[in-house]
Amino acid sequence: MAVKSTIHKFSIEELIKKKHQSKKEQLDIHDAYLTHSFDVENEKKFQNKASEYANALIDVQFENENSKRPQNMNTFDYFSPINAPFKSKRNPDFNFIDLFAGVGGFRLAMQNIGGKAVSSSEFEPNAKFTYARNYGQVPFGDITKEEIKDAIPAKFDILCGGFPCQAFSIAGHRKGFSDTRGNLFFDIEKIVATHRPSVVFLENVKNLLTHDHGNTFRVIKEILEEKLNYVVKEQVLNSMVHANVPQNRERIFIVAFDPSQVPNYSQFEFPTPIPLTNTIHDLLEKGKVADKYYYSKSHMYYPELDKSMTSKDTLYQWRRIYVRENKSNVCPTLTANMGAGGHNVPLVRDEFGIRKLTPRECFSFQGYP
Ligand SMILES: C[S@@+](CC[C@H](N)C(=O)[O-])C[C@H]1O[C@@H](n2cnc3c(N)ncnc32)[C@H](O)[C@@H]1O
């Protein structure tokens, strides 16, 4: 068969879709280096680390097509990067790293005020895929691993981290530092000690303040202040009071400054309240949503729910053994295990039946566009 020579563009979006959907593979550190090399062009470490993987991908592609790889092209020119909808601005005002990145809520907020993420880390496969498609970077994985910490660029301005909160939350078992999810603060400590960002910006459940009679928060604050020499400010903010989002979501925000890099740190103030003009009804989808969100007649909760949920177009709250109408016009705190049922799950009764919130609605209640 004749061997042809053509210039290919190799779609990274297709690559990560295939890999994510495959039963055998997962998005890994190689995909993270490759995507970061396009998104953070001035960090040569990313290209160096990605180059072997990138070359192997191109070789396989040419081999599959039985065509010859031209020798005169730069490896990275063969790729078309992910066409992500949420990009940082060209000349960012500051840069940050996005730890415990989830699907990128922290990142979106920081991008909106002129920041650029120069690295991200998240280990949950679906969150990684969502994040990659939204922002163009496959996050690096488990931050407790040294190879993942090594991927962090030497210098960046702000460390952002909504570190896991189940270990401290009232809804969880409140094990704190004795739960591996609570220990992750010590990984943040190591990264701060190595990289000395100007600012450390952390978010957690409000209960972090009172967990273990205040000892957990005391340890966090002491480490930041006394071991790492940062100045710490903290405040509990609520999305319905500070973000015009109709969800009752109280979170503690911890902002720590390195005074040698931020001499005017004392001017920092937490935001003041703004009026809540959005209501639940602005965020609930109109009309029938996909069948899978409705409770079927055979669902074990159905008779109970059906008795209690009489008004249409209303939000209810599933409270372990009963359901009550939500009259506050504000959604209760969304939790990580909502899809699995459990405590305080919001339910909607619309003209088609009783249903859970859709992912779109959950995103809206979290303030995403
Ligand atoms: C409270 S959520 C943060 C959500 C995020 N702020 C957002 O805007 O979507 C914590 C995240 O940390 C991730 N996580 C937990 N342990 C991790 C680890 N060892 N390495 C990387 N990510 C981890 C979880 O999968 C979860 O998505």
Tab-separated table of C-alpha atoms and ligand atoms in Angstrom:
chain	number	residue	atom	x	y	z
A	1	MET	CA	0.000	0.000	0.000
A	2	ALA	CA	1.292	3.495	-0.860
A	3	VAL	CA	2.585	5.511	2.093
A	4	LYS	CA	1.320	9.091	2.066
A	5	SER	CA	2.682	12.085	3.939
A	6	THR	CA	0.191	14.676	5.214
A	7	ILE	CA	0.098	17.275	7.977
A	8	HIS	CA	-2.310	16.101	10.639
A	9	LYS	CA	-3.847	17.934	13.510
A	10	PHE	CA	-4.382	15.569	16.348
A	11	SER	CA	-7.376	16.576	18.518
A	12	ILE	CA	-6.640	16.495	22.235
A	13	GLU	CA	-10.354	16.835	22.896
A	14	GLU	CA	-10.975	13.565	21.015
A	15	LEU	CA	-8.091	11.915	22.819
A	16	ILE	CA	-9.386	12.740	26.281
A	17	LYS	CA	-12.981	11.834	25.342
A	18	LYS	CA	-11.887	8.408	24.121
A	19	LYS	CA	-9.703	7.825	27.130
A	20	HIS	CA	-12.400	8.925	29.572
A	21	GLN	CA	-14.994	6.675	27.949
A	22	SER	CA	-12.678	3.680	27.738
A	23	LYS	CA	-13.130	1.034	30.416
A	24	LYS	CA	-9.393	0.310	30.544
A	25	GLU	CA	-7.838	3.769	30.735
A	26	GLN	CA	-8.161	6.946	32.774
A	27	LEU	CA	-6.983	10.489	32.277
A	28	ASP	CA	-3.570	10.502	33.906
A	29	ILE	CA	-0.463	12.543	34.587
A	30	HIS	CA	0.585	12.370	30.910
A	31	ASP	CA	-2.668	13.982	29.786
A	32	ALA	CA	-2.213	16.576	32.501
A	33	TYR	CA	1.290	17.477	31.305
A	34	LEU	CA	0.196	17.526	27.672
A	35	THR	CA	-2.802	19.819	28.218
A	36	HIS	CA	-0.920	22.065	30.643
A	37	SER	CA	1.831	22.449	28.032
A	38	PHE	CA	-0.659	24.151	25.699
A	39	ASP	CA	-2.394	26.185	28.324
A	40	VAL	CA	0.673	27.408	30.236
A	41	GLU	CA	3.094	28.008	27.364
A	42	ASN	CA	5.812	29.749	29.370
A	43	GLU	CA	6.272	26.831	31.775
A	44	LYS	CA	8.838	24.785	29.821
A	45	LYS	CA	8.691	21.971	32.386
A	46	PHE	CA	5.267	20.991	31.042
A	47	GLN	CA	6.485	20.608	27.436
A	48	ASN	CA	9.573	18.706	28.522
A	49	LYS	CA	7.528	16.280	30.559
A	50	ALA	CA	4.857	15.914	27.850
A	51	SER	CA	7.147	15.434	24.881
A	52	GLU	CA	7.720	11.652	25.085
A	53	TYR	CA	3.960	10.999	25.443
A	54	ALA	CA	3.128	13.475	22.671
A	55	ASN	CA	5.596	11.785	20.279
A	56	ALA	CA	4.224	8.348	21.086
A	57	LEU	CA	0.659	9.533	20.405
A	58	ILE	CA	1.612	10.975	17.041
A	59	ASP	CA	3.524	7.831	16.032
A	60	VAL	CA	0.542	5.627	16.848
A	61	GLN	CA	-1.751	7.921	14.885
A	62	PHE	CA	0.442	7.802	11.790
A	63	GLU	CA	0.898	4.053	12.139
A	64	ASN	CA	-2.882	3.522	12.385
A	65	GLU	CA	-3.365	5.518	9.232
A	66	ASN	CA	-0.449	3.835	7.565
A	67	SER	CA	0.997	7.213	6.647
A	68	LYS	CA	4.440	8.685	7.148
A	69	ARG	CA	5.173	11.217	9.825
A	70	PRO	CA	6.875	14.329	8.383
A	71	GLN	CA	10.185	14.916	10.167
A	72	ASN	CA	10.295	18.705	9.975
A	73	MET	CA	7.448	19.558	12.363
A	74	ASN	CA	7.618	20.415	16.044
A	75	THR	CA	5.908	17.669	18.067
A	76	PHE	CA	3.359	20.019	19.634
A	77	ASP	CA	2.342	21.509	16.280
A	78	TYR	CA	0.585	18.250	15.453
A	79	PHE	CA	-2.003	18.813	18.148
A	80	SER	CA	-5.105	20.946	18.283
A	81	PRO	CA	-5.672	21.878	21.932
A	82	ILE	CA	-9.046	21.653	23.665
A	83	ASN	CA	-11.379	24.415	22.576
A	84	ALA	CA	-12.475	25.263	26.117
A	85	PRO	CA	-15.254	27.798	26.743
A	86	PHE	CA	-13.755	29.320	29.901
A	87	LYS	CA	-10.319	30.719	29.198
A	88	SER	CA	-8.257	33.109	31.271
A	89	LYS	CA	-7.413	36.468	29.747
A	90	ARG	CA	-4.282	36.772	27.570
A	91	ASN	CA	-2.278	38.954	29.925
A	92	PRO	CA	-3.397	37.837	33.360
A	93	ASP	CA	-3.074	40.117	36.382
A	94	PHE	CA	-1.895	37.252	38.598
A	95	ASN	CA	-1.539	33.513	38.498
A	96	PHE	CA	-2.684	30.784	40.817
A	97	ILE	CA	-2.785	27.044	41.320
A	98	ASP	CA	-6.131	25.301	41.673
A	99	LEU	CA	-5.902	22.454	44.197
A	100	PHE	CA	-8.845	20.119	44.931
A	101	ALA	CA	-10.146	21.648	41.744
A	102	GLY	CA	-13.462	19.770	41.488
A	103	VAL	CA	-15.136	21.037	38.347
A	104	GLY	CA	-13.493	24.420	38.662
A	105	GLY	CA	-15.725	26.728	40.693
A	106	PHE	CA	-12.756	28.334	42.376
A	107	ARG	CA	-10.983	28.631	39.059
A	108	LEU	CA	-13.877	30.327	37.332
A	109	ALA	CA	-14.094	32.965	40.062
A	110	MET	CA	-10.349	33.623	39.946
A	111	GLN	CA	-10.353	33.789	36.135
A	112	ASN	CA	-13.249	36.244	36.266
A	113	ILE	CA	-11.107	38.671	38.251
A	114	GLY	CA	-8.126	38.372	35.880
A	115	GLY	CA	-6.230	35.314	37.185
A	116	LYS	CA	-4.685	32.442	35.266
A	117	ALA	CA	-4.393	28.893	36.616
A	118	VAL	CA	-0.852	27.606	36.003
A	119	SER	CA	-1.587	24.216	37.499
A	120	SER	CA	-4.555	22.233	38.770
A	121	SER	CA	-5.039	19.037	40.744
A	122	GLU	CA	-8.078	16.803	41.171
A	123	PHE	CA	-8.301	13.002	41.286
A	124	GLU	CA	-11.969	12.148	40.662
A	125	PRO	CA	-12.211	10.902	37.033
A	126	ASN	CA	-15.517	12.586	36.087
A	127	ALA	CA	-14.534	15.890	37.661
A	128	LYS	CA	-11.215	15.763	35.788
A	129	PHE	CA	-12.981	15.241	32.472
A	130	THR	CA	-15.504	18.032	33.115
A	131	TYR	CA	-12.723	20.358	34.207
A	132	ALA	CA	-10.635	19.581	31.106
A	133	ARG	CA	-13.525	20.349	28.787
A	134	ASN	CA	-14.364	23.586	30.575
A	135	TYR	CA	-10.857	24.970	31.004
A	136	GLY	CA	-8.580	23.029	28.643
A	137	GLN	CA	-6.430	21.456	31.391
A	138	VAL	CA	-6.655	17.867	32.582
A	139	PRO	CA	-5.909	18.338	36.279
A	140	PHE	CA	-2.960	16.513	37.798
A	141	GLY	CA	-4.130	13.733	40.140
A	142	ASP	CA	-3.670	12.816	43.787
A	143	ILE	CA	-1.938	15.730	45.500
A	144	THR	CA	-0.615	13.501	48.277
A	145	LYS	CA	1.765	11.924	45.730
A	146	GLU	CA	5.196	13.453	45.269
A	147	GLU	CA	5.092	13.230	41.453
A	148	ILE	CA	1.942	15.372	41.507
A	149	LYS	CA	3.435	17.942	43.873
A	150	ASP	CA	6.513	18.019	41.583
A	151	ALA	CA	4.284	19.155	38.709
A	152	ILE	CA	3.547	22.471	40.438
A	153	PRO	CA	5.455	25.398	38.853
A	154	ALA	CA	8.127	26.916	41.092
A	155	LYS	CA	6.520	30.357	41.336
A	156	PHE	CA	2.873	31.380	41.422
A	157	ASP	CA	0.990	34.127	43.252
A	158	ILE	CA	-1.976	32.430	44.929
A	159	LEU	CA	-2.626	28.906	46.148
A	160	CYS	CA	-6.373	28.173	45.958
A	161	GLY	CA	-7.846	25.122	47.631
A	162	GLY	CA	-11.351	24.119	48.613
A	163	PHE	CA	-9.870	21.142	50.431
A	164	PRO	CA	-12.213	18.224	51.173
A	165	CYS	CA	-14.680	19.073	53.866
A	166	GLN	CA	-16.463	15.788	54.610
A	167	ALA	CA	-14.029	15.126	57.440
A	168	PHE	CA	-15.198	18.306	59.190
A	169	SER	CA	-18.790	18.681	58.072
A	170	ILE	CA	-21.847	18.121	60.260
A	171	ALA	CA	-23.315	15.990	57.468
A	172	GLY	CA	-20.232	13.710	57.559
A	173	HIS	CA	-18.745	11.934	60.551
A	174	ARG	CA	-16.574	14.853	61.723
A	175	LYS	CA	-13.389	12.850	62.102
A	176	GLY	CA	-11.190	15.793	61.137
A	177	PHE	CA	-7.440	15.143	60.980
A	178	SER	CA	-7.948	11.459	61.836
A	179	ASP	CA	-9.725	11.064	58.477
A	180	THR	CA	-7.382	11.051	55.456
A	181	ARG	CA	-9.610	13.722	53.873
A	182	GLY	CA	-8.795	16.013	56.793
A	183	ASN	CA	-5.078	15.306	56.538
A	184	LEU	CA	-4.914	16.997	53.180
A	185	PHE	CA	-4.297	20.307	54.908
A	186	PHE	CA	-0.800	18.992	55.654
A	187	ASP	CA	-0.190	18.590	51.915
A	188	ILE	CA	-1.201	22.228	51.493
A	189	GLU	CA	1.289	23.094	54.219
A	190	LYS	CA	4.106	21.308	52.344
A	191	ILE	CA	3.279	23.098	49.095
A	192	VAL	CA	3.120	26.494	50.807
A	193	ALA	CA	6.481	25.854	52.524
A	194	THR	CA	8.119	24.903	49.216
A	195	HIS	CA	6.641	27.568	46.934
A	196	ARG	CA	5.868	30.497	49.239
A	197	PRO	CA	2.913	31.951	47.288
A	198	SER	CA	2.010	35.573	48.144
A	199	VAL	CA	-1.474	34.469	49.213
A	200	VAL	CA	-3.068	31.209	50.366
A	201	PHE	CA	-6.819	31.168	49.730
A	202	LEU	CA	-8.725	28.261	51.290
A	203	GLU	CA	-12.371	27.359	51.576
A	204	ASN	CA	-14.121	24.827	53.781
A	205	VAL	CA	-17.344	24.092	55.648
A	206	LYS	CA	-18.279	26.510	58.404
A	207	ASN	CA	-17.985	23.670	60.881
A	208	LEU	CA	-14.209	23.698	60.452
A	209	LEU	CA	-14.245	26.558	62.981
A	210	THR	CA	-15.909	24.566	65.758
A	211	HIS	CA	-14.736	21.061	64.877
A	212	ASP	CA	-13.070	19.283	67.850
A	213	HIS	CA	-13.905	22.262	70.118
A	214	GLY	CA	-11.979	24.615	67.828
A	215	ASN	CA	-8.764	22.564	67.921
A	216	THR	CA	-8.767	21.685	64.232
A	217	PHE	CA	-8.974	25.296	63.148
A	218	ARG	CA	-6.434	26.296	65.802
A	219	VAL	CA	-3.927	23.825	64.316
A	220	ILE	CA	-4.520	25.140	60.797
A	221	LYS	CA	-4.126	28.740	61.905
A	222	GLU	CA	-1.040	28.027	63.994
A	223	ILE	CA	0.662	26.258	61.113
A	224	LEU	CA	-0.051	29.123	58.734
A	225	GLU	CA	0.918	31.822	61.220
A	226	GLU	CA	3.656	30.373	63.347
A	227	LYS	CA	5.311	27.785	61.121
A	228	LEU	CA	4.855	29.444	57.751
A	229	ASN	CA	4.769	33.117	58.815
A	230	TYR	CA	1.592	34.135	57.017
A	231	VAL	CA	-1.010	36.588	58.347
A	232	VAL	CA	-4.380	34.826	58.489
A	233	LYS	CA	-7.841	36.325	58.069
A	234	GLU	CA	-10.979	34.247	58.030
A	235	GLN	CA	-14.681	34.828	57.669
A	236	VAL	CA	-17.823	32.778	57.121
A	237	LEU	CA	-19.651	33.919	53.987
A	238	ASN	CA	-22.988	32.717	52.646
A	239	SER	CA	-23.756	32.458	48.902
A	240	MET	CA	-27.272	33.840	49.428
A	241	VAL	CA	-25.850	36.903	51.183
A	242	HIS	CA	-22.666	37.500	49.208
A	243	ALA	CA	-23.162	36.062	45.736
A	244	ASN	CA	-26.814	36.610	44.797
A	245	VAL	CA	-27.204	32.825	44.573
A	246	PRO	CA	-30.372	31.449	46.256
A	247	GLN	CA	-28.624	28.673	48.147
A	248	ASN	CA	-28.066	28.746	51.908
A	249	ARG	CA	-24.394	27.796	51.738
A	250	GLU	CA	-22.160	28.956	54.538
A	251	ARG	CA	-18.471	28.436	54.008
A	252	ILE	CA	-15.401	29.601	55.837
A	253	PHE	CA	-12.922	31.475	53.667
A	254	ILE	CA	-9.345	31.651	54.904
A	255	VAL	CA	-7.055	34.206	53.286
A	256	ALA	CA	-3.421	34.142	54.395
A	257	PHE	CA	-0.852	36.704	53.248
A	258	ASP	CA	2.918	36.513	53.179
A	259	PRO	CA	3.610	40.013	54.581
A	260	SER	CA	6.993	40.232	52.864
A	261	GLN	CA	5.290	39.868	49.458
A	262	VAL	CA	2.023	41.652	50.308
A	263	PRO	CA	3.057	44.548	52.567
A	264	ASN	CA	-0.374	46.196	52.283
A	265	TYR	CA	-2.215	43.076	53.480
A	266	SER	CA	-3.969	45.056	56.226
A	267	GLN	CA	-6.088	46.765	53.550
A	268	PHE	CA	-7.743	43.454	52.723
A	269	GLU	CA	-11.447	43.274	53.555
A	270	PHE	CA	-13.953	40.494	53.074
A	271	PRO	CA	-16.857	41.414	50.777
A	272	THR	CA	-19.910	43.114	52.239
A	273	PRO	CA	-23.417	41.641	51.711
A	274	ILE	CA	-25.288	42.252	48.465
A	275	PRO	CA	-29.054	41.941	47.913
A	276	LEU	CA	-30.453	38.552	46.912
A	277	THR	CA	-32.608	39.107	43.847
A	278	ASN	CA	-32.500	35.599	42.306
A	279	THR	CA	-35.032	33.073	43.571
A	280	ILE	CA	-35.302	29.297	43.374
A	281	HIS	CA	-37.786	29.721	40.552
A	282	ASP	CA	-35.261	31.605	38.441
A	283	LEU	CA	-33.004	28.568	38.581
A	284	LEU	CA	-35.398	25.609	38.268
A	285	GLU	CA	-35.703	24.275	34.729
A	286	LYS	CA	-38.993	24.991	33.000
A	287	GLY	CA	-41.123	22.140	31.599
A	288	LYS	CA	-40.362	18.442	31.688
A	289	VAL	CA	-36.812	17.402	32.413
A	290	ALA	CA	-35.340	13.994	31.468
A	291	ASP	CA	-37.313	10.996	32.799
A	292	LYS	CA	-34.422	9.716	34.885
A	293	TYR	CA	-34.777	12.591	37.362
A	294	TYR	CA	-38.391	11.705	38.235
A	295	TYR	CA	-39.195	9.218	40.976
A	296	SER	CA	-41.077	6.328	39.411
A	297	LYS	CA	-44.168	4.833	41.043
A	298	SER	CA	-42.071	1.859	42.088
A	299	HIS	CA	-39.558	4.029	43.900
A	300	MET	CA	-39.559	3.143	47.585
A	301	TYR	CA	-39.886	6.747	48.669
A	302	TYR	CA	-42.729	7.516	46.333
A	303	PRO	CA	-45.865	6.936	48.480
A	304	GLU	CA	-44.374	8.930	51.327
A	305	LEU	CA	-43.332	11.746	49.018
A	306	ASP	CA	-46.598	11.785	47.161
A	307	LYS	CA	-48.607	12.272	50.379
A	308	SER	CA	-46.470	15.131	51.559
A	309	MET	CA	-45.713	16.958	48.337
A	310	THR	CA	-48.929	18.509	47.177
A	311	SER	CA	-48.139	21.940	45.688
A	312	LYS	CA	-46.688	22.077	42.232
A	313	ASP	CA	-43.591	24.008	41.149
A	314	THR	CA	-42.315	23.915	44.685
A	315	LEU	CA	-39.044	22.945	46.229
A	316	TYR	CA	-39.187	20.398	49.034
A	317	GLN	CA	-36.514	19.043	51.296
A	318	TRP	CA	-36.083	15.368	51.992
A	319	ARG	CA	-35.180	15.247	55.699
A	320	ARG	CA	-34.267	11.618	56.359
A	321	ILE	CA	-37.777	10.364	57.184
A	322	TYR	CA	-40.064	13.149	56.069
A	323	VAL	CA	-40.369	15.760	53.395
A	324	ARG	CA	-41.143	19.364	54.077
A	325	GLU	CA	-42.014	22.198	51.802
A	326	ASN	CA	-39.260	24.713	51.393
A	327	LYS	CA	-40.871	28.086	51.944
A	328	SER	CA	-37.671	30.086	52.234
A	329	ASN	CA	-37.206	30.606	48.504
A	330	VAL	CA	-33.626	29.535	49.052
A	331	CYS	CA	-32.223	26.093	48.251
A	332	PRO	CA	-30.729	24.168	51.207
A	333	THR	CA	-26.993	23.463	51.105
A	334	LEU	CA	-26.187	21.092	48.273
A	335	THR	CA	-23.969	18.232	49.396
A	336	ALA	CA	-21.575	15.891	47.621
A	337	ASN	CA	-23.721	12.781	48.180
A	338	MET	CA	-27.039	14.283	47.031
A	339	GLY	CA	-27.357	11.942	44.049
A	340	ALA	CA	-27.290	9.000	46.443
A	341	GLY	CA	-30.129	10.389	48.545
A	342	GLY	CA	-29.711	10.892	52.273
A	343	HIS	CA	-30.045	13.996	54.352
A	344	ASN	CA	-31.547	17.306	53.295
A	345	VAL	CA	-31.934	16.476	49.608
A	346	PRO	CA	-33.899	19.088	47.669
A	347	LEU	CA	-36.781	17.692	45.602
A	348	VAL	CA	-39.017	19.428	43.092
A	349	ARG	CA	-42.656	18.781	42.374
A	350	ASP	CA	-43.544	19.996	38.905
A	351	GLU	CA	-46.588	19.184	36.785
A	352	PHE	CA	-44.916	15.949	35.599
A	353	GLY	CA	-44.101	14.465	38.993
A	354	ILE	CA	-41.608	14.471	41.799
A	355	ARG	CA	-37.997	14.703	40.899
A	356	LYS	CA	-34.447	15.423	41.968
A	357	LEU	CA	-32.605	18.533	40.867
A	358	THR	CA	-30.924	18.126	37.490
A	359	PRO	CA	-27.160	18.639	37.127
A	360	ARG	CA	-27.919	21.905	35.305
A	361	GLU	CA	-29.960	23.108	38.303
A	362	CYS	CA	-27.234	22.054	40.727
A	363	PHE	CA	-24.694	24.043	38.708
A	364	SER	CA	-27.023	27.045	38.770
A	365	PHE	CA	-27.456	26.784	42.547
A	366	GLN	CA	-23.648	26.739	42.822
A	367	GLY	CA	-23.457	29.990	40.863
A	368	TYR	CA	-22.069	28.587	37.601
A	369	PRO	CA	-23.040	30.253	34.316
B	1	LIG	C1	-14.805	20.277	48.366
B	1	LIG	S1	-14.387	19.705	46.783
B	1	LIG	C2	-13.792	21.190	46.009
B	1	LIG	C3	-14.625	21.660	44.870
B	1	LIG	C4	-14.012	22.780	44.068
B	1	LIG	N1	-13.669	23.903	44.916
B	1	LIG	C5	-14.921	23.262	42.949
B	1	LIG	O1	-15.025	24.447	42.753
B	1	LIG	O2	-15.533	22.431	42.219
B	1	LIG	C6	-12.928	18.818	47.117
B	1	LIG	C7	-12.326	18.104	45.901
B	1	LIG	O3	-11.057	17.565	46.257
B	1	LIG	C8	-10.864	16.363	45.532
B	1	LIG	N2	-9.824	15.597	46.224
B	1	LIG	C9	-9.923	14.951	47.399
B	1	LIG	N3	-8.759	14.392	47.744
B	1	LIG	C10	-7.888	14.675	46.742
B	1	LIG	C11	-6.522	14.363	46.522
B	1	LIG	N4	-5.830	13.617	47.394
B	1	LIG	N5	-5.920	14.831	45.398
B	1	LIG	C12	-6.633	15.570	44.505
B	1	LIG	N6	-7.940	15.899	44.662
B	1	LIG	C13	-8.558	15.451	45.765
B	1	LIG	C14	-12.251	15.709	45.554
B	1	LIG	O4	-12.392	14.760	44.512
B	1	LIG	C15	-13.169	16.930	45.410
B	1	LIG	O5	-13.506	17.156	44.068
